[in-house]
CSV table of N, CA and C in Angstrom, one decimal:
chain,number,residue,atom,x,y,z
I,55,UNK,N,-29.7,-15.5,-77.0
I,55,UNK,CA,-29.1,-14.4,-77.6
I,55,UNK,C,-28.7,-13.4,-76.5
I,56,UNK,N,-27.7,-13.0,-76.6
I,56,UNK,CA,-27.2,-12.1,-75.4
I,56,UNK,C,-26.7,-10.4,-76.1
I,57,UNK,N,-27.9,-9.8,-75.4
I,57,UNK,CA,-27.8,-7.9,-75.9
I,57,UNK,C,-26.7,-7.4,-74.9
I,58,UNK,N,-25.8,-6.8,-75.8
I,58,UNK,CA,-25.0,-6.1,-74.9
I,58,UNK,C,-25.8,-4.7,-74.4
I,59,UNK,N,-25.0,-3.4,-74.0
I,59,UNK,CA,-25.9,-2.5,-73.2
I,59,UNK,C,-26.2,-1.5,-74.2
I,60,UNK,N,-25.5,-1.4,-75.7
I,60,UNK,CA,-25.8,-0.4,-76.8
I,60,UNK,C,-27.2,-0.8,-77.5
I,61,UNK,N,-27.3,-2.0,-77.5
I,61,UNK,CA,-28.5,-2.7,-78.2
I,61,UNK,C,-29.6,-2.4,-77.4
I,62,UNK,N,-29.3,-2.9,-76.2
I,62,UNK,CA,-30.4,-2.5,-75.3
I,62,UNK,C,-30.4,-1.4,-74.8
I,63,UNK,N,-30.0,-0.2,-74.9
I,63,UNK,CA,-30.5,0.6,-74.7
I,63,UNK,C,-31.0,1.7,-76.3
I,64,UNK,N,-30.6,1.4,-77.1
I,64,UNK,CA,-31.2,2.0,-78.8
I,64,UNK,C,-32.4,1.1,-78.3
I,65,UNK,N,-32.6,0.1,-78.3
I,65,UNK,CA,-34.4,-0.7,-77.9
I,65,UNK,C,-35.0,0.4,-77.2
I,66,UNK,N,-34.6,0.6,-76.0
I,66,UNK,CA,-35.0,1.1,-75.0
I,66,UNK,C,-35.5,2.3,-75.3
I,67,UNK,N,-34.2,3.3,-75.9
I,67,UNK,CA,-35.0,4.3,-76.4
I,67,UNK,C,-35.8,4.6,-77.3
I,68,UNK,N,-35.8,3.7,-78.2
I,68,UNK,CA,-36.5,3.5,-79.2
I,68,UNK,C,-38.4,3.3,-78.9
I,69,UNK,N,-38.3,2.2,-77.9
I,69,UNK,CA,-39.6,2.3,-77.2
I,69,UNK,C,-40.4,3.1,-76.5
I,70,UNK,N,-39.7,4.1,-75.8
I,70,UNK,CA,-39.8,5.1,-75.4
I,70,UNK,C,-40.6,6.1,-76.7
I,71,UNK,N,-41.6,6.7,-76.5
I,71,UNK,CA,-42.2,7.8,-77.4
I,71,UNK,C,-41.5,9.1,-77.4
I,72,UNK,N,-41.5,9.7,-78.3
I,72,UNK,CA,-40.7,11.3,-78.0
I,72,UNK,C,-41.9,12.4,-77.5
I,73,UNK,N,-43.0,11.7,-76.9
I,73,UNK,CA,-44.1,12.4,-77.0
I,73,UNK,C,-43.5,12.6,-75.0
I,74,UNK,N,-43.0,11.5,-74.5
I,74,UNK,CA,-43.4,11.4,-73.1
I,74,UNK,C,-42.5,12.3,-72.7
I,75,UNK,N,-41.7,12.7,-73.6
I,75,UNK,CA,-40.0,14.2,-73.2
I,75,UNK,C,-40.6,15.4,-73.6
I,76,UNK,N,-42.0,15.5,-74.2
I,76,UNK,CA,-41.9,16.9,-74.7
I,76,UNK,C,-42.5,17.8,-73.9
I,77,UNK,N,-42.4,18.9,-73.6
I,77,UNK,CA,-42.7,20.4,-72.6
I,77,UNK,C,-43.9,20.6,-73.3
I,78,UNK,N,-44.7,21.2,-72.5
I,78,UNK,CA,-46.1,21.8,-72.4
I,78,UNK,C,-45.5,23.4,-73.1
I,79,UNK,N,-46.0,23.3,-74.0
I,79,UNK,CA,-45.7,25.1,-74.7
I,79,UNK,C,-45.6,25.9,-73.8
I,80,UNK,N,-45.0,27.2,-74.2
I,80,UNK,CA,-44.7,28.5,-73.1
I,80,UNK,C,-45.9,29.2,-73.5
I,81,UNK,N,-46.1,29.7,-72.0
I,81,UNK,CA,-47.8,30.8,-71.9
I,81,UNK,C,-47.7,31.4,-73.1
I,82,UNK,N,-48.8,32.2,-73.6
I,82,UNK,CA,-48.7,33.2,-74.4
I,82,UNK,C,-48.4,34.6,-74.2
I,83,UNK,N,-48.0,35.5,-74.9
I,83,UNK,CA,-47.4,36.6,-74.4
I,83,UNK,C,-48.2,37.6,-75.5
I,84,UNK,N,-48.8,38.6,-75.0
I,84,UNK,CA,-49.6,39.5,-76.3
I,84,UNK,C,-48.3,41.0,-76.0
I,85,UNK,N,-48.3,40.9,-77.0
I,85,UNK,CA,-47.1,41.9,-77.0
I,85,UNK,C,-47.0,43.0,-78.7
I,86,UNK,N,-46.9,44.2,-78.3
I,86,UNK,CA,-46.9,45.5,-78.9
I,86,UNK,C,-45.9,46.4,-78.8
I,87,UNK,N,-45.2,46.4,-80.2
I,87,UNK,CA,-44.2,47.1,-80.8
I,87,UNK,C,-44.0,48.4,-81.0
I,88,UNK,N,-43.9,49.4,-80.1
I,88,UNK,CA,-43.9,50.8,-80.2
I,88,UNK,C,-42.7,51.8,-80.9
I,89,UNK,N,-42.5,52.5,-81.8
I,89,UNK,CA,-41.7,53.0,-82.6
I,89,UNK,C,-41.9,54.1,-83.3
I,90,UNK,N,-40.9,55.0,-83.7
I,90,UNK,CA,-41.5,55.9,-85.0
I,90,UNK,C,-40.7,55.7,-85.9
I,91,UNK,N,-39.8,55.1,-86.3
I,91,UNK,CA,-39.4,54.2,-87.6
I,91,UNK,C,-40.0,52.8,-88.1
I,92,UNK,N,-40.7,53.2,-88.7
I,92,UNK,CA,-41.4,52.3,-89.5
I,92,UNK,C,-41.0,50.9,-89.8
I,93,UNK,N,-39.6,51.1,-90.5
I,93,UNK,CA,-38.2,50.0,-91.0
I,93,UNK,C,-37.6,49.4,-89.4
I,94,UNK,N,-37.2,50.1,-88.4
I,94,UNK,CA,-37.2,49.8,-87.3
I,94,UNK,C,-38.2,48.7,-86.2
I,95,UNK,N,-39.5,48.8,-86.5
I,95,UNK,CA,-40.2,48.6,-86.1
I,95,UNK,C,-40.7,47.3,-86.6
I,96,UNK,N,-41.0,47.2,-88.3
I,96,UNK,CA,-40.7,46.0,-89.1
I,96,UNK,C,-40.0,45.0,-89.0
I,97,UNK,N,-38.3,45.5,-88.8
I,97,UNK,CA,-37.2,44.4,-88.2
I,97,UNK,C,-37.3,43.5,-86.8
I,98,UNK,N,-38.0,45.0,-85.7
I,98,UNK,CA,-38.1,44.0,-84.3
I,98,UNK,C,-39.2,42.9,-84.9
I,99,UNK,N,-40.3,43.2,-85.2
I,99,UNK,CA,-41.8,42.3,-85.2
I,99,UNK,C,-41.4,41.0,-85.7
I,100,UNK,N,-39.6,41.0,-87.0
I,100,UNK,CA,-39.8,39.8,-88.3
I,100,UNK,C,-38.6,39.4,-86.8
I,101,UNK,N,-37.9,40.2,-86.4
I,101,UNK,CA,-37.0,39.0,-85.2
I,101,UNK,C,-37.8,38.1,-84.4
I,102,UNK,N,-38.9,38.9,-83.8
I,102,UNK,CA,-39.7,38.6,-82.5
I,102,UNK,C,-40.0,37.6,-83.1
I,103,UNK,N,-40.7,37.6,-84.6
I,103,UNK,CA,-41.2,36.3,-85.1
I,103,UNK,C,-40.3,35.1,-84.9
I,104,UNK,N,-39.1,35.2,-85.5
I,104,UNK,CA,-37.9,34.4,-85.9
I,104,UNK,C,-37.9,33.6,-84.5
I,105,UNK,N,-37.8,34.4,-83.4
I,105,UNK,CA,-37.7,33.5,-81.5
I,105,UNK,C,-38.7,33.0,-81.8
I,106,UNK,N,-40.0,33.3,-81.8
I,106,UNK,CA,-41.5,32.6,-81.5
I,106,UNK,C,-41.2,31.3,-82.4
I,107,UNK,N,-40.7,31.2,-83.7
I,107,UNK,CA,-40.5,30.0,-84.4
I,107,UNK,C,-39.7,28.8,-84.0
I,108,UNK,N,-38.3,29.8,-83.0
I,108,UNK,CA,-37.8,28.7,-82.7
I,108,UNK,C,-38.4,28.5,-81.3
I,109,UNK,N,-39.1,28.6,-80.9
I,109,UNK,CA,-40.1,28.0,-79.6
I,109,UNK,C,-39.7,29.0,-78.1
I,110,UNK,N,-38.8,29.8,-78.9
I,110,UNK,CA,-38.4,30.4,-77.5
I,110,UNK,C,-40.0,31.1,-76.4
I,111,UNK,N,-41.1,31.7,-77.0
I,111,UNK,CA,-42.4,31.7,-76.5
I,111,UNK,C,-43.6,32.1,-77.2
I,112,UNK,N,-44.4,31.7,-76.9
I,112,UNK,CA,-45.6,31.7,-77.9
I,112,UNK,C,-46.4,33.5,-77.5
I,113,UNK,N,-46.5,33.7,-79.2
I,113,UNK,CA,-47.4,35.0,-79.5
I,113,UNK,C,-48.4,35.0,-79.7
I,114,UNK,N,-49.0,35.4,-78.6
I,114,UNK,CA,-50.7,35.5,-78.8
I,114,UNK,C,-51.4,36.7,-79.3
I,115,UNK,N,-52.3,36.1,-80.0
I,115,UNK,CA,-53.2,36.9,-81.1
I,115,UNK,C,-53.2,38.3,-80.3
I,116,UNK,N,-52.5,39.2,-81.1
I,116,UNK,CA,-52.0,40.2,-80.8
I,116,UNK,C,-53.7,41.4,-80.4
I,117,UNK,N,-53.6,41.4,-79.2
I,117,UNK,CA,-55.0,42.1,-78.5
I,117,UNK,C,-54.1,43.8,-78.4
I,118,UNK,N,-53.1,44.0,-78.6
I,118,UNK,CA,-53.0,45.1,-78.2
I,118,UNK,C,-52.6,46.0,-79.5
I,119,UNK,N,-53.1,47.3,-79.4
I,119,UNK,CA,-52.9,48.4,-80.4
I,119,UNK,C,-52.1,49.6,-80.4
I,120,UNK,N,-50.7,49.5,-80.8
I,120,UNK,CA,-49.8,50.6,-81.0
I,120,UNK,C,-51.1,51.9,-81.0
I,121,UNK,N,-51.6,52.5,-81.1
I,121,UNK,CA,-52.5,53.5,-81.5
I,121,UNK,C,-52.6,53.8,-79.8
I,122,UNK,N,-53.0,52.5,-79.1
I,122,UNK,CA,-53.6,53.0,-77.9
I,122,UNK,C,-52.4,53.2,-76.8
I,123,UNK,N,-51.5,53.6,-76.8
I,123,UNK,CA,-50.0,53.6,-76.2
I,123,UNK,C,-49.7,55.6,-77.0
I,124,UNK,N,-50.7,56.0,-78.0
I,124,UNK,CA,-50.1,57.4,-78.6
I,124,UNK,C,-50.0,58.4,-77.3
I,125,UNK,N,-50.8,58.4,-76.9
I,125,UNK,CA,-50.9,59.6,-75.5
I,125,UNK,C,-49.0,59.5,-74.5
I,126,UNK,N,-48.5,58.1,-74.8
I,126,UNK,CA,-47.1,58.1,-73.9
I,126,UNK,C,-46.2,58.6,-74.4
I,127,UNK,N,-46.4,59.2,-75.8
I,127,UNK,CA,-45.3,60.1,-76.5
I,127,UNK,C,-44.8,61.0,-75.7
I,128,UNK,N,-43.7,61.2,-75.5
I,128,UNK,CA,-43.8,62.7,-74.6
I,128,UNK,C,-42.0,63.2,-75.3
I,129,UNK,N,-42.1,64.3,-75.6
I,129,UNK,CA,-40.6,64.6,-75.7
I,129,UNK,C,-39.5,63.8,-76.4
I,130,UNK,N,-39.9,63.4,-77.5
I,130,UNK,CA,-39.2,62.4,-78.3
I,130,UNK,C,-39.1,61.1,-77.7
I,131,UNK,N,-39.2,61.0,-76.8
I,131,UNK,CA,-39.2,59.5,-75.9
I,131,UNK,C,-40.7,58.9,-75.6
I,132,UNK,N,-40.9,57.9,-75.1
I,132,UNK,CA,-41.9,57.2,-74.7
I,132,UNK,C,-41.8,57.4,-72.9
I,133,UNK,N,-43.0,57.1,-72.3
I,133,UNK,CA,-43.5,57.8,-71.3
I,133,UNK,C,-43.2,56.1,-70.8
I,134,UNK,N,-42.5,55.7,-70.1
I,134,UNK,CA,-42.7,54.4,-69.7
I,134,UNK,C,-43.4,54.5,-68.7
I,135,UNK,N,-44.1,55.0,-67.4
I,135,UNK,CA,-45.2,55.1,-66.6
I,135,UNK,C,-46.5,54.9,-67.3
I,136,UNK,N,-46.3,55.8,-68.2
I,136,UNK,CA,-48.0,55.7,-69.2
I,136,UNK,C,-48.1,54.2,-70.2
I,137,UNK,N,-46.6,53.9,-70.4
I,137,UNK,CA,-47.3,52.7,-70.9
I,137,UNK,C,-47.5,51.5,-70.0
I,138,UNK,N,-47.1,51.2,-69.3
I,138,UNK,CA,-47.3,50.6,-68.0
I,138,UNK,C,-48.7,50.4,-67.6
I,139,UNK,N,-49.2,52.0,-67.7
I,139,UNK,CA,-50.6,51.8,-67.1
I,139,UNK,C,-51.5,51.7,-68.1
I,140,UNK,N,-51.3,52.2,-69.6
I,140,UNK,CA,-52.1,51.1,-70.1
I,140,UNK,C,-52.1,50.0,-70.5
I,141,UNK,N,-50.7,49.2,-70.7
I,141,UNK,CA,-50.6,47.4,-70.8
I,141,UNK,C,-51.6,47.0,-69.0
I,142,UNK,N,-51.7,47.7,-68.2
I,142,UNK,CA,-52.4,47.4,-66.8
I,142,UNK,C,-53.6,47.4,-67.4
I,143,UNK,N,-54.2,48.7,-67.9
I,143,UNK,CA,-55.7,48.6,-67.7
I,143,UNK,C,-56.5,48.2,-69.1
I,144,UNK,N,-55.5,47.9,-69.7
I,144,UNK,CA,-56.2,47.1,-71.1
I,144,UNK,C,-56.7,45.5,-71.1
I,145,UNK,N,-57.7,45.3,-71.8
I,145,UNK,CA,-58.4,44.0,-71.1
I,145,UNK,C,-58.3,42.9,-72.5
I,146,UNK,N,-57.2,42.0,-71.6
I,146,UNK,CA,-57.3,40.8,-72.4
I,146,UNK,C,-56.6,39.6,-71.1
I,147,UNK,N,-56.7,38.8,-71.6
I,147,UNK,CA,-56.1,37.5,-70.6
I,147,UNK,C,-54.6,37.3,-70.8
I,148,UNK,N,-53.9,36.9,-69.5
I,148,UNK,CA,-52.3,36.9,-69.7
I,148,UNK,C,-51.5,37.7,-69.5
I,149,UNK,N,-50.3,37.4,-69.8
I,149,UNK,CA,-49.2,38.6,-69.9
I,149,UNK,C,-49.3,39.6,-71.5
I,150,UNK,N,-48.7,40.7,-70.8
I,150,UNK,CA,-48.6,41.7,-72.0
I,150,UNK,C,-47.8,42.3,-71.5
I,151,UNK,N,-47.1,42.8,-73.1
I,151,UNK,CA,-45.4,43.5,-73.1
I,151,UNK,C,-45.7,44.6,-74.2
I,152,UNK,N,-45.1,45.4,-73.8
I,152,UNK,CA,-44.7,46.5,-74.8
I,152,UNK,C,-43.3,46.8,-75.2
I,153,UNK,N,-43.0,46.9,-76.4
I,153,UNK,CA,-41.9,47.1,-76.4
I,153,UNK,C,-41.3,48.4,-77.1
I,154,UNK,N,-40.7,49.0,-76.8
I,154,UNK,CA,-40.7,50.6,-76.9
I,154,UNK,C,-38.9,50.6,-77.2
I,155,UNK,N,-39.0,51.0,-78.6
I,155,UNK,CA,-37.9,50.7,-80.0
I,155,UNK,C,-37.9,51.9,-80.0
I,156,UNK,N,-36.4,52.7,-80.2
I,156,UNK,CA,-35.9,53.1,-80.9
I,156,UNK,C,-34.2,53.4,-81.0
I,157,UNK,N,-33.7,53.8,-82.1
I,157,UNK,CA,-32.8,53.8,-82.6
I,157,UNK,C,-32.7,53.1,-84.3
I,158,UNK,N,-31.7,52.6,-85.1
I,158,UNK,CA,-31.7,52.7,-86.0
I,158,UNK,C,-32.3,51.2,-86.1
I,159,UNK,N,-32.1,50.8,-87.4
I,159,UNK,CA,-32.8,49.7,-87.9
I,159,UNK,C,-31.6,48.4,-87.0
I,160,UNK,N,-30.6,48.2,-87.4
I,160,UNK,CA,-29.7,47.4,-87.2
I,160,UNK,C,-29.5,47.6,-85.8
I,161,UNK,N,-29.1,48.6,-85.3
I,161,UNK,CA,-28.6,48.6,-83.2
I,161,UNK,C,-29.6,49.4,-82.8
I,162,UNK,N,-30.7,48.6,-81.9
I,162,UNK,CA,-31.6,49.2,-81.4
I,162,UNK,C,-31.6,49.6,-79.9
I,163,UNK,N,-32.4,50.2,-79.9
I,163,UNK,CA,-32.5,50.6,-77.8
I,163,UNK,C,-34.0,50.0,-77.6
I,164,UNK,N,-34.1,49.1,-76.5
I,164,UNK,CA,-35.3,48.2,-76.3
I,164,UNK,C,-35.7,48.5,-75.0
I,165,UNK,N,-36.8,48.8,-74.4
I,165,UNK,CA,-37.4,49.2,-73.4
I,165,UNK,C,-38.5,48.5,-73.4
I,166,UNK,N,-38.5,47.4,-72.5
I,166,UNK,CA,-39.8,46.1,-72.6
I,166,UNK,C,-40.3,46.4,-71.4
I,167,UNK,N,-41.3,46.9,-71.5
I,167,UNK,CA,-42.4,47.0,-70.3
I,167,UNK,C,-43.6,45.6,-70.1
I,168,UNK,N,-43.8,45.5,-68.7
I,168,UNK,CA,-44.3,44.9,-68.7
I,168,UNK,C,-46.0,45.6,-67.7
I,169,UNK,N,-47.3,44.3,-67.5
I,169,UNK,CA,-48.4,44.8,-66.3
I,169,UNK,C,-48.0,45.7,-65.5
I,170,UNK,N,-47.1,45.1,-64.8
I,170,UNK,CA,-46.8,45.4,-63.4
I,170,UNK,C,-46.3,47.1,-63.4
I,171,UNK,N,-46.1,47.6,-62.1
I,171,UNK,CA,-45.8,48.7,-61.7
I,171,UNK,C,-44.3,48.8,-61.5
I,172,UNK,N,-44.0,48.3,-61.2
I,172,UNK,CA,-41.7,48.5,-60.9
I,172,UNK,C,-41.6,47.0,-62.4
I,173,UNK,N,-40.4,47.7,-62.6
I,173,UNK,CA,-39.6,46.7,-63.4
I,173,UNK,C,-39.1,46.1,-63.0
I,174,UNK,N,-39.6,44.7,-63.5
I,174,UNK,CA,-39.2,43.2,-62.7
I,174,UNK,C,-37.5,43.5,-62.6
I,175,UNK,N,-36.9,43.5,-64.2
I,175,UNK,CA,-35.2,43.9,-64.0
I,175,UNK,C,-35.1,44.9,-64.8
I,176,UNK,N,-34.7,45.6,-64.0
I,176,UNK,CA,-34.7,47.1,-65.2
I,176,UNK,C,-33.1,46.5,-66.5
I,177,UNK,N,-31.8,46.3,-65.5
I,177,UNK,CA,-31.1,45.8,-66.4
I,177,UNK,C,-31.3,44.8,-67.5
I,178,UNK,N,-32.2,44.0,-67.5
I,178,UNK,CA,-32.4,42.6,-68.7
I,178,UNK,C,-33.7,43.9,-69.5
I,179,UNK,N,-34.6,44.7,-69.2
I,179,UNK,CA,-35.8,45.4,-69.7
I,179,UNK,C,-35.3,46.5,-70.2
I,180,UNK,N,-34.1,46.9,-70.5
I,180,UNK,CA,-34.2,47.7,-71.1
I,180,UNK,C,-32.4,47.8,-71.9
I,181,UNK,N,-32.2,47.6,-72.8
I,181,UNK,CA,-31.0,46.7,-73.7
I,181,UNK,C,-30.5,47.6,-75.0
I,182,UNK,N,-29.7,47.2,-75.3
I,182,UNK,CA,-29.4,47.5,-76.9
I,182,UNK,C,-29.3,46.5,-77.6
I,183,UNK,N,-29.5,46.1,-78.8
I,183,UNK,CA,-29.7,45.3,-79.5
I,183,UNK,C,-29.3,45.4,-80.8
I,184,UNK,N,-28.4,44.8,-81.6
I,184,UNK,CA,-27.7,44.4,-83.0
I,184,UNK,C,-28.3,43.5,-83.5
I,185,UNK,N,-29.6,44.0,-84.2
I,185,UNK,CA,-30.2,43.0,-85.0
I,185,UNK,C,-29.3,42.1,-85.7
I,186,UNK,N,-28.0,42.9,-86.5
I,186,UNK,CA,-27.7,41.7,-87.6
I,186,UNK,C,-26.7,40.9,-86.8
I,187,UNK,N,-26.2,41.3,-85.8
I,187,UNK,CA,-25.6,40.0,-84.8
I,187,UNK,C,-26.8,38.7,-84.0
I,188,UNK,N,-28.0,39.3,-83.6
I,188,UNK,CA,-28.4,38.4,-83.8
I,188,UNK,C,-29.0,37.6,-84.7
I,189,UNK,N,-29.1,38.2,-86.1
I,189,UNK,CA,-29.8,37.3,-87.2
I,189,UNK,C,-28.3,36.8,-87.4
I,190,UNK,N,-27.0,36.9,-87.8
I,190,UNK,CA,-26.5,36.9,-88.7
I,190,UNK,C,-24.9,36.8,-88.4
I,191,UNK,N,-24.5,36.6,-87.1
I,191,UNK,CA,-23.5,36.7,-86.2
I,191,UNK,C,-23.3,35.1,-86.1
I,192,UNK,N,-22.0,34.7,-85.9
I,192,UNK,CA,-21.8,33.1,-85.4
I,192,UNK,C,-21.5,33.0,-84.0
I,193,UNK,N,-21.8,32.2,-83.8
I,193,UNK,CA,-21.8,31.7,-82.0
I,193,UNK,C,-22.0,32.8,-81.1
I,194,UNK,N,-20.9,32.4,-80.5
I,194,UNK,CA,-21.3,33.6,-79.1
I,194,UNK,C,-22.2,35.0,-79.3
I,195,UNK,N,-21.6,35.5,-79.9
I,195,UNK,CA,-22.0,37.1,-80.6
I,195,UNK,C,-23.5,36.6,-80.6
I,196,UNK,N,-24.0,36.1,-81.6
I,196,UNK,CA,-25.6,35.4,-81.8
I,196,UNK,C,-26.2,35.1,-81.0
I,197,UNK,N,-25.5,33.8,-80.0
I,197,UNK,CA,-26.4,33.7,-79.0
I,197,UNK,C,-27.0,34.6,-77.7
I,198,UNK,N,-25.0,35.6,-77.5
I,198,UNK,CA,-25.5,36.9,-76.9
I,198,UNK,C,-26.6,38.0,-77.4
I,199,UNK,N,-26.8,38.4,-78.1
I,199,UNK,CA,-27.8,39.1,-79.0
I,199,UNK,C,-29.2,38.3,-78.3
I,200,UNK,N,-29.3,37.1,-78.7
I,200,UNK,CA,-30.6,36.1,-78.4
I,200,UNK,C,-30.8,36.4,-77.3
I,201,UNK,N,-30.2,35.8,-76.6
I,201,UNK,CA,-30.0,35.9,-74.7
I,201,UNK,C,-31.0,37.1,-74.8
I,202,UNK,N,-29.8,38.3,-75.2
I,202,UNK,CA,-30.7,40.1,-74.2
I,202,UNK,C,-32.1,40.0,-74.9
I,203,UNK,N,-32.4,39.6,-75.8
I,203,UNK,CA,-33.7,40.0,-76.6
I,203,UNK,C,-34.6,39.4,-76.1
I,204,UNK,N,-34.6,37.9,-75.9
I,204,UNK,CA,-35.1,37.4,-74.9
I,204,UNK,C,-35.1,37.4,-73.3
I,205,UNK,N,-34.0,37.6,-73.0
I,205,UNK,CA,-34.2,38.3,-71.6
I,205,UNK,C,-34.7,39.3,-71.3
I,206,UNK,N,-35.1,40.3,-72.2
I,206,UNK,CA,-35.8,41.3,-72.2
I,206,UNK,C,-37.3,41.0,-72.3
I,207,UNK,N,-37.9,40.3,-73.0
I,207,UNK,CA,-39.1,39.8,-73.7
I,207,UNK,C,-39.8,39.1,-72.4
I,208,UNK,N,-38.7,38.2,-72.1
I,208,UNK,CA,-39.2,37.4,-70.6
I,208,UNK,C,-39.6,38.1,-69.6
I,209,UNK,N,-38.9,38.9,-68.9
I,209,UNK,CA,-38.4,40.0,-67.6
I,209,UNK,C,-39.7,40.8,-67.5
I,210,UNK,N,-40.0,41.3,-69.0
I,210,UNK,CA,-41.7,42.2,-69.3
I,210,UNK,C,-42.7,41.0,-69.4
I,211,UNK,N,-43.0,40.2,-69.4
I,211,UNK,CA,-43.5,38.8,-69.1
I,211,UNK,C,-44.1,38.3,-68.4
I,212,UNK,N,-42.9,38.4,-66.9
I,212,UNK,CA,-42.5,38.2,-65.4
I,212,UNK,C,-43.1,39.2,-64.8
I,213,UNK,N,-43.3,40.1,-65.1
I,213,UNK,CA,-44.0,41.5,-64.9
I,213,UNK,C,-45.2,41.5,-64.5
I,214,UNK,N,-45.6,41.2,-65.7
I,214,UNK,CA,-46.9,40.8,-65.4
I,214,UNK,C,-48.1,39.8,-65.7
I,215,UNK,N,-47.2,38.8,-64.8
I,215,UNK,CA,-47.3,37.8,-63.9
I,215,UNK,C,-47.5,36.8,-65.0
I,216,UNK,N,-46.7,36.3,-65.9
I,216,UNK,CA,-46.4,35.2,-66.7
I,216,UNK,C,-46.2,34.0,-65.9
């Protein structure tokens, strides 16, 4: 019987396990949503979920407490030095991110801090963001949206020391 190269290679891959192609999951990342809109704050956590689903990185059992970030309030803004230094001296294993939300529900202003002391990229860490372009945009527009949100998420990650 003579296999041409389509046969033999559908065999081939076929023999092949999908087990021997698959990636070791991404570190975990403990990560805390800072805001004073409520509805704002709601939408980042159900997005963040939405990436973690499609594997973009895994959320670890969330060790950190909005509550303990209240002292960085300062002047209607968030104190990004103060949160810095408590994602630093808070004790859990891994990377940890803060992410410091505001503006309206739909176009946000995102300020991802990470451990570390300088920001890894200030430009990817701190972004605006159109939730419904990225839930709800087709192509480009969507995947741009994706991109910064995650490049943001990552960069505070990278920070400290993902």
């Amino acid at each position: 019987m003579k296999l041409d190269l389509k046969t033999f290679l559908a065999f081939a891959v076929a023999a092949i396990s999908a087990d021997t192609f698959a990636l070791p999951p991404p570190p975990p990342i403990n990560i805390v949503v800072l805001s004073r809109d409520p509805d704002a704050r709601a939408l980042l956590l159900a997005y963040l979920t939405y990436l973690e689903q499609k594997g973009e990185f895994r959320w670890e059992a969330n060790q950190l407490n909005a509550a303990d970030f209240a002292d960085c309030l300062a002047n209607e803004t968030y104190d990004s030095a103060c949160v810095k230094r408590v994602l630093k001296h808070a004790q859990f294993p891994g990377a940890g991110v803060a992410i410091m939300v505001e503006g309206a529900a739909g176009l946000q202003r995102w300020r991802c801090a990470g451990r570390g002391v300088d920001w890894r990229s200030e430009a990817n860490q701190q972004i605006n963001v159109d939730l419904r372009a990225a839930l709800f945009a087709k192509g480009e527009e969507r995947l741009a949206a994706r991109n910064a949100a995650y490049g943001c998420l990552i960069s505070a990650a990278a920070e400290s020391g993902w």
